[in-house]
Coordinates of C-alpha atoms and ligand atoms in Angstrom, one line a residue:
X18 CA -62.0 95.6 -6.8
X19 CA -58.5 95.1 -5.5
X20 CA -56.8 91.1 -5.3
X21 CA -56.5 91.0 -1.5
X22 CA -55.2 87.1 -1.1
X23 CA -54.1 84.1 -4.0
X24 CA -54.8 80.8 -2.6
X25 CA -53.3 77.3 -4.0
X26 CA -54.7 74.3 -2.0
X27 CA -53.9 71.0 -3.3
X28 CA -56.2 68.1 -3.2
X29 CA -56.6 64.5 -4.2
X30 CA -59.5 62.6 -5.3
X31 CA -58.7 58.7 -6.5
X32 CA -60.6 57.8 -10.0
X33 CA -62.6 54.7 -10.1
X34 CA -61.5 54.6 -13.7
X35 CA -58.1 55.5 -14.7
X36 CA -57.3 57.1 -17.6
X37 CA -54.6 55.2 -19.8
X38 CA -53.2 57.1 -22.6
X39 CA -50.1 57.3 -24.8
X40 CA -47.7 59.9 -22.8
X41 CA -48.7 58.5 -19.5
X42 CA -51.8 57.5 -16.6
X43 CA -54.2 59.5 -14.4
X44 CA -55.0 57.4 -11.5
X45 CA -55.8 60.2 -8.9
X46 CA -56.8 63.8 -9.0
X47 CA -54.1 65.3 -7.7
X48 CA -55.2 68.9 -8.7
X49 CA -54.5 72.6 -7.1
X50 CA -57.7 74.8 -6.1
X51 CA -57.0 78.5 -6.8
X52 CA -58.6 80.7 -5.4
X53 CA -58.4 84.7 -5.6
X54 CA -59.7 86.6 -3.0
X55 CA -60.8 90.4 -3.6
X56 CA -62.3 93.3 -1.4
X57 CA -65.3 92.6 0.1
X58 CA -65.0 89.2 0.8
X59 CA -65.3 88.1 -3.3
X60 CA -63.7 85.0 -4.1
X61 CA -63.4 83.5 -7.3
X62 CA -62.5 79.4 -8.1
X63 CA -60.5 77.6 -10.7
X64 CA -58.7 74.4 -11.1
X65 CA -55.0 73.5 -11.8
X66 CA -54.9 70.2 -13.0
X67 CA -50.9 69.1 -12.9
X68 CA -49.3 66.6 -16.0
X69 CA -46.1 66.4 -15.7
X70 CA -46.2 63.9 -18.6
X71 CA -47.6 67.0 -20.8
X72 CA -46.3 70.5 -19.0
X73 CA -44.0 69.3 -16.5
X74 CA -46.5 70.8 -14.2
X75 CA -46.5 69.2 -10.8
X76 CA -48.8 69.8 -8.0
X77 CA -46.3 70.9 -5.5
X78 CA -44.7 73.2 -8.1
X79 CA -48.5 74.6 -8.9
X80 CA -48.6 75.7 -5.7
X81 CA -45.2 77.3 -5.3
X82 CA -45.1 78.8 -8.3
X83 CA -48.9 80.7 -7.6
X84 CA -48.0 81.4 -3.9
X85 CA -44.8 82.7 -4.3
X86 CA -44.4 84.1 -7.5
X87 CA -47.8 84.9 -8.7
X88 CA -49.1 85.9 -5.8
X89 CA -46.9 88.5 -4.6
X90 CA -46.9 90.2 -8.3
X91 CA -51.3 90.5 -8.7
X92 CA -52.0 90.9 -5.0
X93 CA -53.1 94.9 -5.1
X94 CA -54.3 95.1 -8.3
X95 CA -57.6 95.9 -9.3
X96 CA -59.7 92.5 -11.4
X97 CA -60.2 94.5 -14.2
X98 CA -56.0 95.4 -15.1
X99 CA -56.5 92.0 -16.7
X100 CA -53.5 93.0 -19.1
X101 CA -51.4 94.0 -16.5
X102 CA -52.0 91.2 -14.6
X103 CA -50.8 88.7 -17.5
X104 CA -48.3 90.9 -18.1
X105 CA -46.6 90.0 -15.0
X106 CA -48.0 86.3 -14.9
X107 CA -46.1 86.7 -18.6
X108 CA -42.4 87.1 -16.9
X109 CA -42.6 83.5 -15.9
X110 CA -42.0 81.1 -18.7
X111 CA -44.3 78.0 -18.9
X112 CA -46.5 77.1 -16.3
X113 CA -50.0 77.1 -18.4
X114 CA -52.3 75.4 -15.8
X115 CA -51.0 77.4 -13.1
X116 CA -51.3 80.5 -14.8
X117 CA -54.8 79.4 -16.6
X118 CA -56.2 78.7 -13.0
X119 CA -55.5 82.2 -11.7
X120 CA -56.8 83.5 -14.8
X121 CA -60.4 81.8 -14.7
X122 CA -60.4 82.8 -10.9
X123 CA -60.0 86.4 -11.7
X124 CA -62.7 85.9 -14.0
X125 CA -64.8 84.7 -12.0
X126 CA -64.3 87.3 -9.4
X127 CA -65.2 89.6 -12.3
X128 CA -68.4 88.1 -12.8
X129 CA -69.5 88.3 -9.6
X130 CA -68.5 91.8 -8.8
X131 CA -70.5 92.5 -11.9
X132 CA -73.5 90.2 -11.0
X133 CA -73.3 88.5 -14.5
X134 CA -72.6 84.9 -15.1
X135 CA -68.8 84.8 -17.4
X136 CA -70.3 83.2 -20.2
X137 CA -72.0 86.5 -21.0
X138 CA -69.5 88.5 -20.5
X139 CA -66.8 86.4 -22.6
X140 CA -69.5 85.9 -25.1
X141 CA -73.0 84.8 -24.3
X142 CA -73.8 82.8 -27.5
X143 CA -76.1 80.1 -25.7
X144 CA -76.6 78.1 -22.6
X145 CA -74.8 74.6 -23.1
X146 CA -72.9 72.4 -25.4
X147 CA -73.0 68.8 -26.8
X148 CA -70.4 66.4 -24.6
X149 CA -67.9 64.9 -26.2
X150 CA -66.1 61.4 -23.9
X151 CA -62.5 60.3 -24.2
X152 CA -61.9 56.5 -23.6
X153 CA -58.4 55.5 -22.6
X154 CA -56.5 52.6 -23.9
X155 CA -58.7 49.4 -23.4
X156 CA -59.4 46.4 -25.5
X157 CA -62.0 46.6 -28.1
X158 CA -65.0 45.0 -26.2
X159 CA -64.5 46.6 -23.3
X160 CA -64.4 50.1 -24.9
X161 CA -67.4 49.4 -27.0
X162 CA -69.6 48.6 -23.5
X163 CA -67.6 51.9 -21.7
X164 CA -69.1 53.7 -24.8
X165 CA -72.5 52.3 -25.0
X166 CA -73.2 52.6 -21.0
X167 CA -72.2 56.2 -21.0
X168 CA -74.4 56.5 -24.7
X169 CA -77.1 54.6 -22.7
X170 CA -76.9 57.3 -19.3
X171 CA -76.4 60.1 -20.3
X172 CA -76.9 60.1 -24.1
X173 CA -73.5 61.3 -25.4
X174 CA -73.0 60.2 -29.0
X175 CA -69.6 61.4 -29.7
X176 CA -66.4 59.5 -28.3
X177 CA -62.7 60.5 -28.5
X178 CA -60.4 57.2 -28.1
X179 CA -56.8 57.7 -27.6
X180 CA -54.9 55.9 -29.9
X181 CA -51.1 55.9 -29.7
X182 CA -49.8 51.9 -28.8
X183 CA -47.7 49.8 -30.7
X184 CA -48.6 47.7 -32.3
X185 CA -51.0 50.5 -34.4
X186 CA -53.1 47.7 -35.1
X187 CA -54.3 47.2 -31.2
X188 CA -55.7 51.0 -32.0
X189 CA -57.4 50.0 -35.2
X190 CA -59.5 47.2 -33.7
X191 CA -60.8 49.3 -31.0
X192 CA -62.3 52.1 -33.7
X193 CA -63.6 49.5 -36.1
X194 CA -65.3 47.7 -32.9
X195 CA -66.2 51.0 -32.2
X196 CA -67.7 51.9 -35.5
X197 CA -69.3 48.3 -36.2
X198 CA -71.1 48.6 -32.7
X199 CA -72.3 51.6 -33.1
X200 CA -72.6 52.0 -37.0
X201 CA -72.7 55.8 -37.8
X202 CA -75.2 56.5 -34.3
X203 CA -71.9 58.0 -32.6
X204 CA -69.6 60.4 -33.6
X205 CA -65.6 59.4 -33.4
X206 CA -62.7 60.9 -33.5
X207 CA -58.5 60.0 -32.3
X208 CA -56.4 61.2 -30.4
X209 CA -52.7 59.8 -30.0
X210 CA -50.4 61.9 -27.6
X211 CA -47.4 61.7 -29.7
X212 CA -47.2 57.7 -29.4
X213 CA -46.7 57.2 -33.1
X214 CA -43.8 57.9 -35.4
X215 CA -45.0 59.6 -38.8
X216 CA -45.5 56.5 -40.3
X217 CA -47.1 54.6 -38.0
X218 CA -49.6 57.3 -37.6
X219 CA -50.0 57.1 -41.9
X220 CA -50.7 53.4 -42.1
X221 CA -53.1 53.3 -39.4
X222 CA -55.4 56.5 -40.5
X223 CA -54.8 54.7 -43.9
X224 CA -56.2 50.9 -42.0
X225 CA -58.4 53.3 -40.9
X226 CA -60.2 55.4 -43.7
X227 CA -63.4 53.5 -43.7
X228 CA -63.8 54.0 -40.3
X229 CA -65.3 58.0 -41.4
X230 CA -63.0 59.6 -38.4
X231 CA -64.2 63.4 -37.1
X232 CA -60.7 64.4 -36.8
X233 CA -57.0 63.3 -35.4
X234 CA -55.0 64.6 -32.9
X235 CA -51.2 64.8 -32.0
X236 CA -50.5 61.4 -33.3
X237 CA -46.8 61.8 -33.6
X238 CA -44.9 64.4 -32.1
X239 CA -45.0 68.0 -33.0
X240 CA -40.7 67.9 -32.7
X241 CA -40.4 65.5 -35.1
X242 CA -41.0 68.4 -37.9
X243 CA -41.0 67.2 -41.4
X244 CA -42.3 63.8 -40.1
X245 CA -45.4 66.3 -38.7
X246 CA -45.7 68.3 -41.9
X247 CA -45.4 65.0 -43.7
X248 CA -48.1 63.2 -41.8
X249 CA -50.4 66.6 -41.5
X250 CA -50.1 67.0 -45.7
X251 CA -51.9 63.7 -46.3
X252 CA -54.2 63.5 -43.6
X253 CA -57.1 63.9 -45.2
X254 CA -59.4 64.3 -41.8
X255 CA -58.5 67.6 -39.6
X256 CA -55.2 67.2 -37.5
X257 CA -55.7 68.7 -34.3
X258 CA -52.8 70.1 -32.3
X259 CA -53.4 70.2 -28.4
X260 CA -50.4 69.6 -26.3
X261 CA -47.9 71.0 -28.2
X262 CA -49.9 74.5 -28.8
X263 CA -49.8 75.4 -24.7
X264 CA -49.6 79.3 -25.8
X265 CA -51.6 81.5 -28.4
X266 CA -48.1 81.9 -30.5
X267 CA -47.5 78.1 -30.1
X268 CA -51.4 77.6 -32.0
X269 CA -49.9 80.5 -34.7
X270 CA -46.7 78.2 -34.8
X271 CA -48.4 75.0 -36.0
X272 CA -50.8 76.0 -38.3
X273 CA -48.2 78.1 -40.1
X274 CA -45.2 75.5 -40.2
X275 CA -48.1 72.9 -41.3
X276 CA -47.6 71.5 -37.6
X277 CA -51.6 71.0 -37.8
X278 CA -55.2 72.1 -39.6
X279 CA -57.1 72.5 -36.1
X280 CA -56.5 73.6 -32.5
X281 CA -57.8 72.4 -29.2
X282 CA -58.6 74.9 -27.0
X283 CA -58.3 73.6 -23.6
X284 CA -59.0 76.2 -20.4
X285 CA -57.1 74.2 -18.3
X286 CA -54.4 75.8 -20.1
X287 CA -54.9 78.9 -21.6
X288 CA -57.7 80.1 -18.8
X289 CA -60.5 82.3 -20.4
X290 CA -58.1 85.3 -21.9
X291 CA -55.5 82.9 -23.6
X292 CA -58.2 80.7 -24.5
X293 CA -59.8 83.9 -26.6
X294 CA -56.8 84.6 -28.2
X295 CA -56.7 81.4 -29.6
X296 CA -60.1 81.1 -30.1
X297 CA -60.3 84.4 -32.5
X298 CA -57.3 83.3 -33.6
X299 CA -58.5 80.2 -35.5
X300 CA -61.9 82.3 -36.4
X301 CA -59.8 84.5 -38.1
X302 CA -58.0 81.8 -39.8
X303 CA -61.2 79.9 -40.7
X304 CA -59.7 77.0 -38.6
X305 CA -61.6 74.4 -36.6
X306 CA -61.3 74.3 -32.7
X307 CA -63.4 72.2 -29.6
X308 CA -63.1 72.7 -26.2
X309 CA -60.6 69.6 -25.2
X310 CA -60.3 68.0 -21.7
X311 CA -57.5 68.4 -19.9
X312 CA -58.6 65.2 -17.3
X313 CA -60.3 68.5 -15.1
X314 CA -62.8 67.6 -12.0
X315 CA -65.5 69.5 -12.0
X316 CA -64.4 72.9 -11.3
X317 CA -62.7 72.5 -14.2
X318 CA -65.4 71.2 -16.9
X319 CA -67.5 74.3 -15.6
X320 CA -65.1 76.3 -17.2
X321 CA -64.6 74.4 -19.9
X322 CA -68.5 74.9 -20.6
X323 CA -67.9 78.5 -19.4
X324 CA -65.9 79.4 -22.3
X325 CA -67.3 76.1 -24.8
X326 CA -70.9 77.8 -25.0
X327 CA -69.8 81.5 -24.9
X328 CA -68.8 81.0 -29.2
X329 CA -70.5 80.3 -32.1
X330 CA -67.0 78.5 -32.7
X331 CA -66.4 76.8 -30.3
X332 CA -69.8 75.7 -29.3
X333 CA -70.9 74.1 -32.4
X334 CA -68.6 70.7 -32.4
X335 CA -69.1 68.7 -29.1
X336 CA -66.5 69.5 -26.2
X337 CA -65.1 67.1 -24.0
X338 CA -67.0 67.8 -20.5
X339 CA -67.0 64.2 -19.6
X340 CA -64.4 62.9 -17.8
X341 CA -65.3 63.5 -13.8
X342 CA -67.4 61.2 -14.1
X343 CA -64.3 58.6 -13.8
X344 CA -63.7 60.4 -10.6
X345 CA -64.7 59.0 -6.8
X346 CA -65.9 62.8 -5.2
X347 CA -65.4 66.0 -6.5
X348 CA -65.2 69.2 -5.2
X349 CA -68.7 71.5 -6.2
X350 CA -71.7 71.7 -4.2
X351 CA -74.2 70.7 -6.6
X352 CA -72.2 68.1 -9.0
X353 CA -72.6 68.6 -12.7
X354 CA -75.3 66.5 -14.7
X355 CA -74.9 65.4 -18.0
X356 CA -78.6 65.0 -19.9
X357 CA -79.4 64.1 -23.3
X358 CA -75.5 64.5 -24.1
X359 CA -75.8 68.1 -23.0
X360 CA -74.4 69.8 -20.3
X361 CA -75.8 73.3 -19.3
X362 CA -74.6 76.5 -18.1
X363 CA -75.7 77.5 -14.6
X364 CA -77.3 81.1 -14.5
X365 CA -74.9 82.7 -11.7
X366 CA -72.7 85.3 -11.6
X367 CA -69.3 84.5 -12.4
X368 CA -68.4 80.8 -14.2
X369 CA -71.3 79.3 -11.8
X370 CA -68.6 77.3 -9.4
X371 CA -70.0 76.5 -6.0
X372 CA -67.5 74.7 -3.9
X373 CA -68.4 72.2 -1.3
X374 CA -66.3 73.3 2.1
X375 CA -67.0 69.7 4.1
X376 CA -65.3 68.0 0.4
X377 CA -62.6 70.5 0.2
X378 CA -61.8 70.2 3.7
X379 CA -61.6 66.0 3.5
X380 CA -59.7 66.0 -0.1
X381 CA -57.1 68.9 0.7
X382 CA -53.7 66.9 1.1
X383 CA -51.6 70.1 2.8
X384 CA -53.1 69.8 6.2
Ligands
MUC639 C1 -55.8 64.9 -24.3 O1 -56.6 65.4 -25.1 O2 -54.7 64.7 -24.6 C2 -54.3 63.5 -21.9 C3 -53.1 64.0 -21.6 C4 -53.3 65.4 -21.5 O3 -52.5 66.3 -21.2 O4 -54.6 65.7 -21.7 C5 -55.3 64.5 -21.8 C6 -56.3 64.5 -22.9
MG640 MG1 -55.2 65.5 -26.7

């Protein structure tokens, strides 16, 4: 099954709740639908979600970069020279959402062509995963109700709050309102975005050690090196890396220098293939992973949960499927429900995306 045609169509959907964090804001959804078109009239879905604040991604340069460059070098090839295919996406440095996109889309084309939903084919190991929310920067009360109302709706009882401000202590308060609310019911865990120094980061998991953390995530930046190691040597929680591992070798990177203990895999980012490299990477290594959230609509969680529930690995810790719901619209036919905290694989060939033409058509900002 040949690539006939490599769409990139941006759109924009305006959040009804912001997302504040440490290295910067996410008031709209400015994302890029790619789409990959085979023989036959096959078309496979992904989303390219742009942060220029974390990749230097940008929506306009999603699109150039996919219809100009990738585009031209995949159209003619056959779905399944998926090697070949990321060997040419390869000769462009960066880009990881706009190469993780095209990825998921050939995937999904793949699934279809085969009749076989992606999850089986990537992995299969079961039908849906635990959700996991992430609450931007807010004051302590109004976090705690955030939490409890989305606890309360859709039973999710494990919360990642970004962490990250100065003073440290602003951070602090939040958890422990966080914890006191909820005593040990929920599930918590940190994530800073490289807001702290070292020490910040040290006296505020220290302020926080009661507080029985999951985990901690990026809370000073992976550049500052020794200050990393430093931190990551006394930490006595897992130290997630997410931004600052955007490739496979970049995850090899920072568990070797001592850059982190744990990964975040995040399809926005490494699509399906990447994501699997790093995945079986950190098997191998006996290192923890979860599906992160890389602010993705819709299209995107699907593939989060696409890839979340096809490992043992990575389907075991709660992954972060939760955050279109701070979004006005989004873009599938049949929107995706969170139940019980759980959010379930649809049985259709491919990675189970659906897209809603009439939406598409009123979101799509290059007409
Ligand atoms: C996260 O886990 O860091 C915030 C910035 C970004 O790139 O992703 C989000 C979530
Ligand atoms: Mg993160």
């Amino acid at each position: 099954m040949k690539i006939t045609k490599v769409e990139a169509i941006p759109f924009s959907i305006p959040y009804t709740h912001p997302l504040k964090f440490a290295s910067g804001e996410a008031h709209v959804a400015d994302h890029v639908l790619i789409r990959v078109h085979g023989e036959d009239g096959v078309v496979g879905h992904a989303e390219a979600p742009p942060r220029p604040y974390t990749y230097g991604e940008t929506q306009d340069g999603i699109r150039a970069v996919v219809e100009t460059i990738f585009a031209p070098q995949i159209v003619g090839l056959d779905v399944f020279d998926r090697e070949k295919i990321h060997a040419r996406l390869d000769r462009t440095v960066g880009n990881p959402c706009a190469k993780g996109a095209v990825d998921i889309a050939i995937w999904d084309v793949i699934g279809k062509v085969l009749g076989r939903p992606v999850t089986a084919l990537l992995g299969g190991y079961t039908d849906r995963m635990r959700v996991s929310h992430m609450v931007g920067f807010d004051d302590p009360a109004r976090t705690v109700e955030i939490a409890q109302r989305f606890k309360e709706t859709y039973g999710i009882t494990t919360f990642k709050i970004k962490v990250g401000r100065r003073p440290w202590t602003l951070d602090v308060a939040v958890c422990r309102a966080m914890r006191a609310h909820f005593g040990d019911a929920v599930d918590l865990y940190i994530d800073g975005n490289r807001g702290w120094t070292a020490a910040e980061a040290a006296r505020a998991l220290r302020a926080m050690e009661d507080l029985d953390l999951l985990m901690a995530e990026e809370l000073n930046p992976a550049d500052d090196v020794l200050g990393r190691r430093w931190l990551v040597g006394r930490t006595k929680i897992p130290f997630y890396a997410d931004e600052s591992v955007s490739r496979p070798a970049e995850a090899a990177r920072a568990l070797l220098d001592g850059a982190a203990t744990a990964i975040s895999i995040k399809t926005a980012r490494t699509g399906f293939t990447g994501s699997q490299r790093v995945h079986f990477l950190c098997e191998s290594l006996g290192i923890e992973n979860y599906i992160g959230n890389q602010i993705d609509g819709q299209v995107g969680t699907m593939a989060s949960l696409v890839f979340g529930a096809a490992y043992k690995g990575t389907a075991e810790r709660a992954g972060e499927l939760s955050n279109f719901l701070d979004m006005s619209d989004d873009l599938l036919a049949e929107p995706l429900r969170i139940e019980h905290g759980e959010l379930k694989i649809r049985d259709l060939p491919g990675t189970g995306v659906v897209i809603d033409e009439d939406k598409l058509s009123r979101y799509r900002c290059d007409r």
